[in-house]
Short mmCIF file of C-alpha atoms in Angstrom, two decimals:
data_model
loop_
_atom_site.label_atom_id
_atom_site.label_comp_id
_atom_site.label_asym_id
_atom_site.label_seq_id
_atom_site.Cartn_x
_atom_site.Cartn_y
_atom_site.Cartn_z
CA MET A 1 22.96 46.85 -44.22
CA LYS A 2 25.77 46.44 -41.76
CA TYR A 3 25.70 43.30 -39.56
CA THR A 4 27.02 43.69 -36.08
CA PRO A 5 27.72 40.35 -34.36
CA VAL A 6 26.39 39.86 -30.86
CA LYS A 7 29.15 39.03 -28.45
CA ASN A 8 29.32 37.35 -25.09
CA LEU A 9 26.10 35.26 -25.41
CA LYS A 10 26.07 32.90 -22.46
CA GLY A 11 24.54 29.39 -22.83
CA PHE A 12 23.76 26.68 -20.29
CA THR A 13 26.68 24.84 -18.82
CA LEU A 14 26.81 21.05 -18.73
CA ILE A 15 26.30 21.06 -14.96
CA GLU A 16 23.17 23.21 -15.25
CA ILE A 17 21.71 20.85 -17.86
CA LEU A 18 22.43 17.80 -15.69
CA VAL A 19 20.81 19.48 -12.67
CA ALA A 20 17.70 20.30 -14.70
CA ILE A 21 17.47 16.70 -15.95
CA ALA A 22 17.83 15.41 -12.40
CA ILE A 23 15.01 17.68 -11.18
CA LEU A 24 12.71 16.58 -14.00
CA ALA A 25 13.51 12.91 -13.34
CA THR A 26 12.70 13.35 -9.63
CA LEU A 27 9.38 15.02 -10.42
CA ALA A 28 8.49 12.27 -12.91
CA ALA A 29 9.34 9.54 -10.40
CA GLY A 30 7.20 11.22 -7.75
CA ALA A 31 4.26 11.51 -10.14
CA TRP A 32 4.64 7.84 -11.12
CA GLN A 33 4.68 6.73 -7.49
CA ALA A 34 1.60 8.84 -6.74
CA LYS A 35 -0.20 7.30 -9.72
CA GLY A 36 0.67 3.78 -8.51
CA TRP A 37 -0.51 4.59 -4.99
CA ILE A 38 -3.85 5.92 -6.24
CA GLU A 39 -4.38 2.90 -8.50
CA GLY A 40 -3.48 0.58 -5.63
CA LYS A 41 -6.04 2.22 -3.35
CA GLN A 42 -8.68 1.88 -6.07
CA LEU A 43 -7.98 -1.84 -6.47
CA ASN A 44 -8.07 -2.34 -2.70
CA LYS A 45 -11.47 -0.64 -2.55
CA LEU A 46 -12.72 -2.75 -5.46
CA ALA A 47 -11.63 -5.95 -3.70
CA GLU A 48 -13.37 -4.83 -0.52
CA THR A 49 -16.58 -4.12 -2.44
CA GLN A 50 -16.46 -7.45 -4.25
CA VAL A 51 -15.94 -9.42 -1.04
CA GLY A 52 -19.03 -7.72 0.37
CA GLN A 53 -21.05 -8.76 -2.68
CA LEU A 54 -19.77 -12.35 -2.47
CA ALA A 55 -20.61 -12.46 1.24
CA LEU A 56 -24.19 -11.39 0.54
CA GLY A 57 -24.43 -14.20 -2.01
CA MET A 58 -23.10 -16.75 0.46
CA ASN A 59 -25.67 -15.66 3.04
CA ALA A 60 -28.39 -16.20 0.43
CA TYR A 61 -26.93 -19.66 -0.26
CA ARG A 62 -27.07 -20.50 3.43
CA ALA A 63 -30.69 -19.34 3.71
CA ASP A 64 -31.65 -21.61 0.81
CA ASN A 65 -29.78 -24.63 2.16
CA GLY A 66 -31.10 -24.99 5.69
CA ASP A 67 -28.39 -22.79 7.25
CA ILE A 68 -25.73 -25.18 5.91
CA LEU A 69 -22.55 -23.80 4.34
CA PRO A 70 -20.10 -25.72 2.13
CA PHE A 71 -16.75 -26.68 3.61
CA GLY A 72 -13.65 -24.79 2.65
CA LYS A 73 -10.31 -24.25 4.35
CA GLY A 74 -8.91 -21.30 2.44
CA ASP A 75 -6.76 -23.30 0.02
CA ALA A 76 -6.81 -23.45 -3.78
CA VAL A 77 -9.69 -25.94 -3.76
CA SER A 78 -11.77 -23.51 -1.69
CA ALA A 79 -11.72 -21.09 -4.63
CA ALA A 80 -13.59 -23.67 -6.72
CA VAL A 81 -15.95 -24.37 -3.80
CA LEU A 82 -16.81 -20.67 -3.55
CA TYR A 83 -17.57 -20.45 -7.27
CA SER A 84 -19.69 -23.61 -7.44
CA ALA A 85 -21.77 -22.49 -4.44
CA LEU A 86 -22.40 -18.94 -5.64
CA TYR A 87 -22.84 -19.71 -9.35
CA CYS A 88 -24.82 -22.94 -8.75
CA ASP A 89 -22.42 -24.78 -11.05
CA GLU A 90 -21.29 -28.02 -9.44
CA ASP A 91 -19.85 -29.54 -12.64
CA SER A 92 -17.97 -26.31 -13.47
CA ASP A 93 -19.15 -26.12 -17.07
CA GLY A 94 -19.80 -22.39 -16.92
CA GLU A 95 -23.58 -22.78 -16.76
CA PRO A 96 -25.83 -22.84 -13.66
CA ASP A 97 -27.20 -26.33 -12.95
CA LYS A 98 -30.86 -27.32 -13.14
CA ASP A 99 -32.87 -28.23 -10.07
CA SER A 100 -34.82 -31.48 -9.60
CA SER A 101 -37.73 -30.11 -11.65
CA GLY A 102 -35.49 -29.16 -14.58
CA VAL A 103 -35.52 -25.41 -13.94
CA THR A 104 -32.17 -23.60 -14.26
CA ARG A 105 -31.03 -22.29 -10.91
CA MET A 106 -30.19 -18.62 -10.43
CA PRO A 107 -26.72 -17.69 -9.15
CA TYR A 108 -26.66 -16.37 -5.59
CA CYS A 109 -24.39 -13.50 -6.63
CA GLU A 110 -25.77 -11.63 -9.64
CA GLN A 111 -22.48 -9.80 -10.25
CA LEU A 112 -20.62 -12.97 -11.30
CA VAL A 113 -19.60 -12.96 -14.98
CA ILE A 114 -17.96 -15.83 -16.88
CA ILE A 115 -15.03 -14.60 -18.99
CA GLU A 116 -12.50 -16.33 -21.23
CA ASN A 117 -9.41 -14.44 -20.10
CA THR A 118 -8.41 -11.64 -17.75
CA LYS A 119 -8.13 -9.13 -20.60
CA SER A 120 -11.77 -9.58 -21.60
CA LYS A 121 -13.88 -6.41 -21.86
CA GLU A 122 -16.59 -8.25 -19.92
CA ARG A 123 -14.36 -7.98 -16.87
CA GLU A 124 -15.60 -4.43 -16.30
CA GLU A 125 -19.22 -5.58 -16.06
CA GLY A 126 -19.02 -7.55 -12.82
CA ILE A 127 -16.94 -9.95 -10.74
CA PRO A 128 -15.07 -12.19 -13.22
CA CYS A 129 -15.01 -15.98 -13.11
CA ILE A 130 -12.37 -17.79 -15.14
CA LYS A 131 -11.16 -21.35 -15.52
CA SER A 132 -8.03 -22.17 -13.57
CA LYS A 133 -6.06 -25.31 -12.86
CA ILE A 134 -6.85 -26.49 -9.34
CA SER A 135 -4.48 -28.70 -7.41
CA GLY A 136 -5.80 -30.38 -4.28
CA LYS A 137 -8.49 -32.61 -2.81
CA ASP A 138 -12.15 -31.89 -2.20
CA ILE A 139 -13.97 -32.56 1.08
CA SER A 140 -14.37 -36.26 0.24
CA GLY A 141 -10.63 -36.66 -0.31
CA LYS A 142 -10.98 -36.95 -4.09
CA ARG A 143 -8.25 -35.15 -6.01
CA LEU A 144 -9.58 -32.61 -8.46
CA LYS A 145 -8.31 -32.94 -12.01
CA GLY A 146 -8.27 -30.47 -14.88
CA LYS A 147 -9.50 -26.89 -14.76
CA ARG A 148 -12.39 -25.52 -12.76
CA TYR A 149 -13.96 -22.08 -12.59
CA VAL A 150 -12.89 -19.70 -9.83
CA ILE A 151 -13.81 -16.11 -8.94
CA ILE A 152 -10.84 -13.78 -9.38
CA ASP A 153 -9.89 -10.61 -7.53
CA PRO A 154 -8.57 -7.34 -9.06
CA TRP A 155 -5.06 -8.86 -9.19
CA ASN A 156 -6.21 -11.90 -11.22
CA GLN A 157 -5.89 -14.29 -8.26
CA PRO A 158 -8.75 -16.51 -7.00
CA TYR A 159 -10.77 -15.40 -4.02
CA ARG A 160 -10.49 -17.92 -1.18
CA TYR A 161 -13.25 -19.29 1.06
CA ARG A 162 -13.14 -20.79 4.53
CA LEU A 163 -15.89 -22.11 6.80
CA GLY A 164 -16.19 -20.12 10.02
CA CYS A 165 -14.71 -21.13 13.35
CA GLU A 166 -18.14 -21.62 14.98
CA VAL A 167 -19.83 -23.49 12.14
CA THR A 168 -19.97 -27.11 11.00
CA ASP A 169 -20.94 -28.38 7.56
CA GLU A 170 -23.34 -31.21 6.73
CA ASN A 171 -20.62 -33.74 7.52
CA GLY A 172 -19.84 -32.26 10.92
CA LYS A 173 -16.55 -30.67 9.84
CA VAL A 174 -15.75 -27.60 11.95
CA GLY A 175 -14.49 -24.53 10.13
CA MET A 176 -11.08 -22.98 10.66
CA GLY A 177 -12.06 -19.43 9.79
CA ILE A 178 -11.44 -16.23 11.70
CA ASN A 179 -15.01 -15.01 11.42
CA PRO A 180 -17.74 -17.07 13.16
CA ASP A 181 -19.66 -17.87 9.95
CA PHE A 182 -17.26 -17.80 6.98
CA ASP A 183 -14.30 -15.94 5.51
CA ILE A 184 -14.08 -14.77 1.91
CA PHE A 185 -10.77 -13.11 1.19
CA SER A 186 -8.17 -12.10 -1.35
CA LEU A 187 -4.48 -12.80 -0.91
CA GLY A 188 -3.80 -9.20 -1.90
CA PRO A 189 -1.65 -7.53 -4.56
CA ASP A 190 1.28 -9.95 -4.20
CA GLY A 191 -0.95 -13.06 -4.12
CA LYS A 192 0.86 -14.33 -1.02
CA GLY A 193 -1.30 -13.30 1.92
CA ASP A 194 0.25 -12.03 5.11
CA GLY A 195 2.26 -14.91 6.51
CA LEU A 196 3.54 -18.46 6.20
CA THR A 197 2.41 -21.69 7.82
CA LYS A 198 4.86 -24.22 9.21
CA ASP A 199 4.63 -26.00 5.84
CA GLY A 200 5.62 -22.85 3.97
CA ASP A 201 2.14 -22.21 2.57
CA ASN A 202 0.86 -18.65 2.39
CA THR A 203 -1.98 -17.89 4.72
CA ASP A 204 -3.88 -14.83 5.90
CA ASN A 205 -4.29 -13.34 9.33
CA VAL A 206 -6.85 -11.13 11.05
CA SER A 207 -5.72 -7.97 9.30
CA ASN A 208 -5.97 -9.70 5.92
CA ILE A 209 -9.62 -10.57 6.59
CA GLN A 210 -10.38 -7.06 7.76
CA VAL A 211 -8.81 -5.47 4.69
CA TRP A 212 -10.41 -7.75 2.15
#
């Protein structure tokens, strides 16, 4: 057999290869951004749903306690206040307390689940509660020491609680909330809220409450 070589075969130039790589990289970046946007929207919706469930629990708490709500001002301590009220766990041992007759109390929010860490599989079963170091003072002025349970949002940050602007607690303290009864909110994906106070602390504004 006689072999006849094929001549003048034209391959891709270096510029053509670089252009193709650039196009593929642009498409990949766009797909990645779209994936992040979709996941972000899903987490936002989850936070909104969870806040609604927590609010229902707090309304049940109020009905059981003579229309009295616990005091909270939206700081780190308020996260522990929210947990102890909804899980009926004042000593923060991870178990609901017993009433005066020795019967274990039922949490006001059935979706709350105690987990050991944020990677726990149990996280998918409800609204996770995890131990976190709390720095601050309670309503009596006593500084909290050690770790206490808090309810965490989809970004692994504690949900905050604040007594409403038209409500007083059992000690006559008037709330500083935006809503008339109470605020339950997340600080959002960055964990910083929407603004800064004069002391440099992160806070939330009206839009933050409406979103979460």
